[in-house]
GROMACS .gro file of C-alpha atoms in nm:
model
  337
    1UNK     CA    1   0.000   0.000   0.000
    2UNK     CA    2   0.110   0.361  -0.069
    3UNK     CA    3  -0.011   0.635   0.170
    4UNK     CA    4   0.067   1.003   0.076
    5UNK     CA    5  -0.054   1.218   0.343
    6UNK     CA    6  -0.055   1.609   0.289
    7UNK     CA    7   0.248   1.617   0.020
    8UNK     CA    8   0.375   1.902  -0.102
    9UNK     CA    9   0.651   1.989  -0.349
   10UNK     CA   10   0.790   2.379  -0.405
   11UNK     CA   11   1.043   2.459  -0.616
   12UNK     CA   12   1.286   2.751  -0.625
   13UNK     CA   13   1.329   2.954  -0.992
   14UNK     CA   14   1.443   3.228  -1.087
   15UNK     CA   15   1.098   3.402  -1.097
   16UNK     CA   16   1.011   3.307  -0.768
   17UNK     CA   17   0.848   2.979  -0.582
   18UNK     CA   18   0.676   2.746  -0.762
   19UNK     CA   19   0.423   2.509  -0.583
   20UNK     CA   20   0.439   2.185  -0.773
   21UNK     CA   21   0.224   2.002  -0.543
   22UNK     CA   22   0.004   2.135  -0.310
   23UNK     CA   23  -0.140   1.934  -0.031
   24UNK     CA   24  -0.199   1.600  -0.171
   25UNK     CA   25  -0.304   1.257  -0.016
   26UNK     CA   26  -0.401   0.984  -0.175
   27UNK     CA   27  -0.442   0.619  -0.039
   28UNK     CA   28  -0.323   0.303  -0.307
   29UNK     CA   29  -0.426  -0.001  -0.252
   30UNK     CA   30  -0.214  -0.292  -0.236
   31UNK     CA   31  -0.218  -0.501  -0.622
   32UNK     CA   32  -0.405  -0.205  -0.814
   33UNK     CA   33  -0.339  -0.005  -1.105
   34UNK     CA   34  -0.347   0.382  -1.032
   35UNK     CA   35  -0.395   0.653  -1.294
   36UNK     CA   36  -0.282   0.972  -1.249
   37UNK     CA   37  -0.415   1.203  -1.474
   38UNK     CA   38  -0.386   1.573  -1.570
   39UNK     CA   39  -0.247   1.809  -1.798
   40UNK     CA   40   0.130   1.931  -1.829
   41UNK     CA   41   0.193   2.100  -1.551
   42UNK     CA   42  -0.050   1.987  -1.352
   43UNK     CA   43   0.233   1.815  -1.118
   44UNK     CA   44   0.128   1.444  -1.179
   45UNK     CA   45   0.510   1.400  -1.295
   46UNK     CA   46   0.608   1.554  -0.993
   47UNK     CA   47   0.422   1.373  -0.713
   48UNK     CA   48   0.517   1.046  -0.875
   49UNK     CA   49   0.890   1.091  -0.852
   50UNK     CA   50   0.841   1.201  -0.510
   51UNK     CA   51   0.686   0.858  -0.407
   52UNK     CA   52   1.025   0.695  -0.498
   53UNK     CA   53   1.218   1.026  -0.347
   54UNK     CA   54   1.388   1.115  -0.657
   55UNK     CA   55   1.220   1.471  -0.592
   56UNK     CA   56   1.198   1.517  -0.199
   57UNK     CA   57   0.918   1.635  -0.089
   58UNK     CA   58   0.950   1.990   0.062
   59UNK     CA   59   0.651   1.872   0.371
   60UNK     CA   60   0.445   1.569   0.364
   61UNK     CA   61   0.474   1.210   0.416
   62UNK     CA   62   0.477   0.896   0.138
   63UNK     CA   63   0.465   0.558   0.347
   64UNK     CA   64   0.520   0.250   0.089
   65UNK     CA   65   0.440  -0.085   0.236
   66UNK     CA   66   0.430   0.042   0.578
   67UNK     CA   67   0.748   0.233   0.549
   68UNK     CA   68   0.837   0.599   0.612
   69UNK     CA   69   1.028   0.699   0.303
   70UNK     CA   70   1.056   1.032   0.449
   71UNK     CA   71   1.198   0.945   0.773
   72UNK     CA   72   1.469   0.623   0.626
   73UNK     CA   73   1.841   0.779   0.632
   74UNK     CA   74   2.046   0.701   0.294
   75UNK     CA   75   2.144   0.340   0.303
   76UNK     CA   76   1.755   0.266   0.442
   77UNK     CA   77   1.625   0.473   0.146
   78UNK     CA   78   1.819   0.308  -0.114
   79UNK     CA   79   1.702  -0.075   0.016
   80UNK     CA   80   1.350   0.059   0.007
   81UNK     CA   81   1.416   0.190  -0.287
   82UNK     CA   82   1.495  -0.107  -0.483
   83UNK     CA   83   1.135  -0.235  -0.445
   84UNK     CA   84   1.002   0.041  -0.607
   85UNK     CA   85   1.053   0.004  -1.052
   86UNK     CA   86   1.014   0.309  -1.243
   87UNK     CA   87   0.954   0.296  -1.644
   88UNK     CA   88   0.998   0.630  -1.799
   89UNK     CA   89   0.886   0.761  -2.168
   90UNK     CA   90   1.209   0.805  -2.349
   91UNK     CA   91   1.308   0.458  -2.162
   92UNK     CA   92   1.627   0.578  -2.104
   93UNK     CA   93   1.820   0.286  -2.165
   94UNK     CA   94   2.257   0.271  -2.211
   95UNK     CA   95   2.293   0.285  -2.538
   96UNK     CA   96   2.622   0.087  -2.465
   97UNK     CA   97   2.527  -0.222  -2.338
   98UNK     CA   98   2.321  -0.458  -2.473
   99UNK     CA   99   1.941  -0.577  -2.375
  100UNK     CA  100   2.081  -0.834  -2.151
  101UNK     CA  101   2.362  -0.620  -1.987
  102UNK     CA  102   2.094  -0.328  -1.953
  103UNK     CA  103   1.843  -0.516  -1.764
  104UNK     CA  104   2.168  -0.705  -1.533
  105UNK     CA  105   2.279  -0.344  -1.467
  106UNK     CA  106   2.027  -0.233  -1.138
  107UNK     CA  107   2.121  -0.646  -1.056
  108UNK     CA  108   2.470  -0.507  -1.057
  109UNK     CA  109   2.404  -0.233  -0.805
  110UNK     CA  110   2.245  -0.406  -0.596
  111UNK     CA  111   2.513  -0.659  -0.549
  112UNK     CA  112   2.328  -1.008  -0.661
  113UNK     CA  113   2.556  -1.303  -0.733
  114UNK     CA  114   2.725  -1.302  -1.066
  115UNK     CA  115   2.534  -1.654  -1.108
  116UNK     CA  116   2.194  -1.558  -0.991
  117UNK     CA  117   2.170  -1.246  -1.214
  118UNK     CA  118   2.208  -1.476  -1.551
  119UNK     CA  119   1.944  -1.699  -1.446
  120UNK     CA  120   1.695  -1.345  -1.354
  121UNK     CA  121   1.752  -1.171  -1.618
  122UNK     CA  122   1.709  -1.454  -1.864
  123UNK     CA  123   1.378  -1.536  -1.665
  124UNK     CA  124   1.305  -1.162  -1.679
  125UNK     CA  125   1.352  -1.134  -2.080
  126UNK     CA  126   1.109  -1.417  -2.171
  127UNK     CA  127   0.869  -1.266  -1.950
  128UNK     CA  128   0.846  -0.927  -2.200
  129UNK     CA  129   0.930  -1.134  -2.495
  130UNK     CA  130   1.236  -1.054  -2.596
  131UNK     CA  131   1.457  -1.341  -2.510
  132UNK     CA  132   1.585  -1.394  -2.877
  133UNK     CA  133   1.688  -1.036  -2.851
  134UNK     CA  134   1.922  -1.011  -2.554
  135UNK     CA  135   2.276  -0.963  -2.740
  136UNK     CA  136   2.180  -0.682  -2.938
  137UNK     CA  137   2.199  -0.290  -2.853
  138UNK     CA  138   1.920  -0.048  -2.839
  139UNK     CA  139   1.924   0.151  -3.128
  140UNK     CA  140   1.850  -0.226  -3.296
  141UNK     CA  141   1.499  -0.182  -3.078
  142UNK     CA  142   1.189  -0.049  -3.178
  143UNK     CA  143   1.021   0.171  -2.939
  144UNK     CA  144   0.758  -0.070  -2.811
  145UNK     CA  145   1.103  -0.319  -2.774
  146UNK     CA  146   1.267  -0.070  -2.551
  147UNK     CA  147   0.998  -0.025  -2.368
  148UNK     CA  148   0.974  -0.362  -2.283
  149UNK     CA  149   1.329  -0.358  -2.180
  150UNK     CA  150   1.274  -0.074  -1.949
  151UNK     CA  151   0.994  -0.288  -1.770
  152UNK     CA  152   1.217  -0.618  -1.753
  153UNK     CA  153   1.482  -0.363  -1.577
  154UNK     CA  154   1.230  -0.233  -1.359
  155UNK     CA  155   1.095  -0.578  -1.237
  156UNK     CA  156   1.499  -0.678  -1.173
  157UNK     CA  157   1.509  -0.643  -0.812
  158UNK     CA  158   1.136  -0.748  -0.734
  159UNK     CA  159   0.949  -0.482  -0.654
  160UNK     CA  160   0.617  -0.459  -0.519
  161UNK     CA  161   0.567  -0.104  -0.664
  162UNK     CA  162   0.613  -0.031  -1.045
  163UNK     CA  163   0.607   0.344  -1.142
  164UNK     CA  164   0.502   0.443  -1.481
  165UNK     CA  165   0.583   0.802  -1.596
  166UNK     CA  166   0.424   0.867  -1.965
  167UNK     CA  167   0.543   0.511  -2.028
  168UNK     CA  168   0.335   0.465  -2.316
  169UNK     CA  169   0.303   0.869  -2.468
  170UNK     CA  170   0.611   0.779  -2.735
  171UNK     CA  171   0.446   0.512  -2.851
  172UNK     CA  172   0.192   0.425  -3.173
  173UNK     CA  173  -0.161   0.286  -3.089
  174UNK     CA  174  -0.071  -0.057  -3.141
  175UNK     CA  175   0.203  -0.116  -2.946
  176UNK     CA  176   0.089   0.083  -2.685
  177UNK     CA  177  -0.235  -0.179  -2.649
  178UNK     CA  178   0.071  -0.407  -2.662
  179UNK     CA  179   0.246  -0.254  -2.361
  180UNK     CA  180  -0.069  -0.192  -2.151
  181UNK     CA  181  -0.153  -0.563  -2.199
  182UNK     CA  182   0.242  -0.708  -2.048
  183UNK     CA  183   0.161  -0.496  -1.710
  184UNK     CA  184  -0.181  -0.587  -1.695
  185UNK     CA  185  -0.037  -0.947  -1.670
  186UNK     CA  186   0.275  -0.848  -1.511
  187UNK     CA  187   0.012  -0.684  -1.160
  188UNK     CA  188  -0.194  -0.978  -1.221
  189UNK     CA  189   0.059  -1.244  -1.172
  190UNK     CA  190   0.294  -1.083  -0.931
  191UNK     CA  191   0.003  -0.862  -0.759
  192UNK     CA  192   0.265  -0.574  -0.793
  193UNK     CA  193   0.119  -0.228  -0.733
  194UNK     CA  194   0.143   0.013  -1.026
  195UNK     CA  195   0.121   0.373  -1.035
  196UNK     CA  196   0.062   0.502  -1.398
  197UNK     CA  197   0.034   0.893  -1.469
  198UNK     CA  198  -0.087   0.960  -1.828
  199UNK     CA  199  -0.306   1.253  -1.999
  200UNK     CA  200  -0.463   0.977  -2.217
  201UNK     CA  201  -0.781   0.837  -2.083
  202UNK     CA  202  -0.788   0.574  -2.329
  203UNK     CA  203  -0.522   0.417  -2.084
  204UNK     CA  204  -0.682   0.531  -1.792
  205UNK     CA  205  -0.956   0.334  -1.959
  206UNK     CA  206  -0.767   0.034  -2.009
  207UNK     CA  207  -0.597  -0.049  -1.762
  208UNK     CA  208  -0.665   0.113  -1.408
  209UNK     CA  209  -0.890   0.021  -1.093
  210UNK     CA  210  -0.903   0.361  -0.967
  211UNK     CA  211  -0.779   0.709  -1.085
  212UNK     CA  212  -0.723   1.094  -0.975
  213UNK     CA  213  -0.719   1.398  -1.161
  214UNK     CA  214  -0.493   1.624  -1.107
  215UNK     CA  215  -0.514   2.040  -1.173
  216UNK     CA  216  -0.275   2.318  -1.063
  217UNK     CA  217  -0.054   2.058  -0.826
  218UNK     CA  218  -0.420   1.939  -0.652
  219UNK     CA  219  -0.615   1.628  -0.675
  220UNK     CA  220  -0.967   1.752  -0.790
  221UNK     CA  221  -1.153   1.458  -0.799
  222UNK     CA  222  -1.102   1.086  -0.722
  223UNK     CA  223  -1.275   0.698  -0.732
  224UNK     CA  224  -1.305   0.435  -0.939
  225UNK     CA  225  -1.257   0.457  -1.322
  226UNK     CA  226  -1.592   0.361  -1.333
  227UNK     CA  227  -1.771   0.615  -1.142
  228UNK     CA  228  -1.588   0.850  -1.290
  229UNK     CA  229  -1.658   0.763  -1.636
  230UNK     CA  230  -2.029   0.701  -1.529
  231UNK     CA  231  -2.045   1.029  -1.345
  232UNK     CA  232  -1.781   1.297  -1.381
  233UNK     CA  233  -1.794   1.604  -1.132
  234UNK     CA  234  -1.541   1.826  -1.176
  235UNK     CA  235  -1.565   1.988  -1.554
  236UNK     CA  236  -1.171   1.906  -1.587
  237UNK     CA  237  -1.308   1.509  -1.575
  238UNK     CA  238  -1.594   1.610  -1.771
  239UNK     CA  239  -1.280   1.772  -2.043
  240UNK     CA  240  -1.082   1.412  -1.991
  241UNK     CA  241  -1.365   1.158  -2.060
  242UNK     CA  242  -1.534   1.358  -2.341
  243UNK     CA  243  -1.220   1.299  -2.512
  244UNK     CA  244  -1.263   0.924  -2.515
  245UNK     CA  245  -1.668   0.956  -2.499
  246UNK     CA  246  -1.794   1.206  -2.658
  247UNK     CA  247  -2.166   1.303  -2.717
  248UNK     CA  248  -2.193   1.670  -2.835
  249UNK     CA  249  -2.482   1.694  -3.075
  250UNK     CA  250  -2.448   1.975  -3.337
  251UNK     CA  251  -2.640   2.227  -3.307
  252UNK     CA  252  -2.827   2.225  -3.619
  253UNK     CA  253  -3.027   1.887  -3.451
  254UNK     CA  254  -3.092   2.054  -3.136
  255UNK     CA  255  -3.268   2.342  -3.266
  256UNK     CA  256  -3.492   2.063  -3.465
  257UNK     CA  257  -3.569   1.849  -3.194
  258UNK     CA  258  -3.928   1.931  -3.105
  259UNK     CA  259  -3.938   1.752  -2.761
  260UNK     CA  260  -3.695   1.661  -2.500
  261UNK     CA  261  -3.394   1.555  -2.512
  262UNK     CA  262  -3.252   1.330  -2.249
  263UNK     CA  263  -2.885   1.139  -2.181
  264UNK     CA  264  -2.960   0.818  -2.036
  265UNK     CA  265  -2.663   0.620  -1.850
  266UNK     CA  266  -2.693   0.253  -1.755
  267UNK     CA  267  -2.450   0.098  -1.540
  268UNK     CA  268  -2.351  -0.251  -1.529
  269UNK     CA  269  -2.580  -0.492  -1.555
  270UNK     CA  270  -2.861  -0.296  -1.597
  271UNK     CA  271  -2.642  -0.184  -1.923
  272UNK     CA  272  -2.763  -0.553  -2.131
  273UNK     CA  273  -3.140  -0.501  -2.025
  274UNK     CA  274  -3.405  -0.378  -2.225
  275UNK     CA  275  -3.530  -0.057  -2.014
  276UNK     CA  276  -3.578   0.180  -2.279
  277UNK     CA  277  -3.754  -0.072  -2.527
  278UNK     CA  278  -3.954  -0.174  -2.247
  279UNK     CA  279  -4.035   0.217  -2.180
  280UNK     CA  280  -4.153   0.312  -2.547
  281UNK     CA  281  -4.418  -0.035  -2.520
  282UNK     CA  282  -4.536   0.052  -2.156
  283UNK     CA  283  -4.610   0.451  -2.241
  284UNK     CA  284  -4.722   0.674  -2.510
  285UNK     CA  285  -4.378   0.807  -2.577
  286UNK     CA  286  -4.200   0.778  -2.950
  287UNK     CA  287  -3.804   0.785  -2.930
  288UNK     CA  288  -3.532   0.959  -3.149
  289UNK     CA  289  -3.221   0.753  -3.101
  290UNK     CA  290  -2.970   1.048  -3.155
  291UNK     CA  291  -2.630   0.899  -3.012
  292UNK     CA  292  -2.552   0.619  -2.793
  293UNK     CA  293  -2.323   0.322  -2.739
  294UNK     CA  294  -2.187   0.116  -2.491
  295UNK     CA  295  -1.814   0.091  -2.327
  296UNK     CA  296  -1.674  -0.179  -2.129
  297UNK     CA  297  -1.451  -0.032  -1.864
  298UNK     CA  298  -1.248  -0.323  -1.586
  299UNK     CA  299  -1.524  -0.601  -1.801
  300UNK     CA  300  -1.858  -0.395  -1.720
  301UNK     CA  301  -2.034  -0.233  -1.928
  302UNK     CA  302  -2.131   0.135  -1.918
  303UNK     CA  303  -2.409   0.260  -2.155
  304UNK     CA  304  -2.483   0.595  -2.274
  305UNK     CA  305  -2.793   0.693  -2.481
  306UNK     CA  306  -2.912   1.047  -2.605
  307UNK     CA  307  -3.257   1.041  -2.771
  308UNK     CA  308  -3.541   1.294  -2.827
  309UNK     CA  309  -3.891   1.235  -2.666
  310UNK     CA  310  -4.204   1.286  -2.815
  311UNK     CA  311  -4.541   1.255  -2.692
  312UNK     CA  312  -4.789   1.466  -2.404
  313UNK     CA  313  -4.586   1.633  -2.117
  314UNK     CA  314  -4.718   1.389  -1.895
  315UNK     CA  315  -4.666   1.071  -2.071
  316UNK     CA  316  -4.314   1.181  -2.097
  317UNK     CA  317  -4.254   1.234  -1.754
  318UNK     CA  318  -4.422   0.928  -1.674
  319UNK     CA  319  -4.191   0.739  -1.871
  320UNK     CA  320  -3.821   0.924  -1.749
  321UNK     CA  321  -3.966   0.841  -1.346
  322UNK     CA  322  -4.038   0.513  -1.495
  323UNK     CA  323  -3.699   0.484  -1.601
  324UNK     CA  324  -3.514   0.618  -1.321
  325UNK     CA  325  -3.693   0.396  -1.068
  326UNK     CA  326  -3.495   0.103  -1.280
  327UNK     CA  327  -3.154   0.280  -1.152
  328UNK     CA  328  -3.097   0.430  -1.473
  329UNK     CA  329  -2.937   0.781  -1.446
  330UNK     CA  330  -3.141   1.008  -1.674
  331UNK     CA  331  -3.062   1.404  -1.744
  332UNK     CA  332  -3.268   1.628  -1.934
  333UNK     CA  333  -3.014   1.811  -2.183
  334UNK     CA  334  -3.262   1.999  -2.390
  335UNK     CA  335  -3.632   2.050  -2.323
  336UNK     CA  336  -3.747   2.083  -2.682
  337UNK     CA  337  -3.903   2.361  -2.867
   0.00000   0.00000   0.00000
């Protein structure tokens, strides 16, 4: 578990203070995938190197599996360190050394026996599929290769935290699926907690339990990707998921929509049921199918429906109370001409 508890990160320029993180807990849970997700600048990048102490935190406390990181003197730090991985986006691999040699190197530092490192990293290199490649030097790599390199590297020394910092912003759609998919299986099988920060919520989408979003060096809003793709509070989550689920109806069809027009989200199960085909037999109510469809976010479903209305006042409200007493969240975007 990782427990950040009032964190805060200043730095010192030339133009004055800048407050990169202001005030921020957050609780991780043991085995999950976290998204952090925000803008540049927002001081996502920030906060997550100061989990690992590569930035110190200027107050505030980060506790990783039950441990102080705050309080440990140097030689403490550096053990706790070496359960914590970090992949970065440019991968920063040594350009000098070879696949195999790169991923042996943090081996290396931590002292592990000449004969025990072989056998780990070879283990280490079938794991993200690149065993037949372990002689040959990075330039050689594609991107998505390198990547994968940087993750067998970060899982050399066991942790039981992996940090991901933009790990998969340099890469093309494909291989970033690709990517996503190896530490999907890489927390599932070794339970390792992984803390992602991204500004793509197709990520967010595919891969994390839980999320924050972060604004001006705060956490804004927090929960469950779900929720927050169900119900979005803040408008800066509002901004994020439009970008993957977007519903805006052009104007030209609002103005000629002569009754309501309503957003209708199912959750979960209720997501496979019939309620709205149920609601146009039971009342007097026609429906305009304008938009919909329906995501599948950690396996359950999530459906979203905008359709115009038609029919008496009352037979319409009938049918959205109708509706809503089946759990279904219902919001009236436009109330016709």
């Amino acid at each position: 578990m990782i427990e950040i508890r009032n964190l805060s990160k200043v730095y010192d320029t030339k133009s004055g203070t800048v407050s990169a993180v202001d005030s921020v807990s957050l609780t991780i849970q043991e085995g999950e995938i976290f998204g952090i997700v925000g803008y540049s600048g927002a001081g996502k990048s920030s906060l997550l190197r100061c989990i690992n102490l590569l930035e110190k935190p200027t107050s505030g406390r980060i506790t990783v599996d039950g441990k102080d990181l705050t309080c440990l003197k140097s030689e403490d730090l550096r053990q706790a360190r070496l359960k914590i991985g970090m992949i970065f986006q440019h991968f920063y691999l040594i350009s000098q050394k070879t696949v195999f040699e790169n991923v042996a190197f943090s081996l290396k530092a931590a002292k592990v026996p000449t004969a025990k490192i072989k056998e780990r990293v070879e283990k280490l290199l079938e794991l993200v599929g690149l065993a037949e490649k372990r002689d040959v030097y990075p330039a050689q790599l594609s991107g998505g290769q390198k990547q994968r390199v940087a993750i067998a590297r970060a899982l050399a020394n066991n942790p039981t935290v992996l940090l991901c910092d933009e790990a998969t912003s340099a890469l093309d759609p494909t291989t970033t699926k690709s990517i996503l998919s190896l530490l999907k299986r890489i927390n599932k099988e070794f339970n390792i907690t992984i803390v992602l920060i991204t500004h793509e919520m197709n990520v967010v989408k595919e891969i994390c339990n839980r999320m924050a979003i972060m604004q001006d060096g705060r956490v804004i809003e927090e929960g469950s990707v779900y929720d927050l793709f169900a119900s979005p509070q803040a408008v800066l989550t509002q901004e994020f998921i439009a970008s993957v689920v977007s519903f805006e109806i052009p104007e030209v069809i609002l103005k000629s929509c002569k009754g309501p027009l309503v957003k209708i989200t199912f959750k979960g199960d209720v997501a496979g049921e019939g309620i709205i085909s149920d609601t146009l037999q039971k009342f007097n109510v026609k429906g305009n199918f304008l938009h919909g469809s329906i995501e599948y976010i950690q396996e359950l479903p999530l459906g979203i429906f905008i359709m115009e209305l038609k029919g008496q006042k009352e037979e319409i409200a009938r049918a959205l109370q109708y509706i809503e007493s089946r759990e279904v969240k219902v919001e009236v975007l436009h109330n016709g001409l």
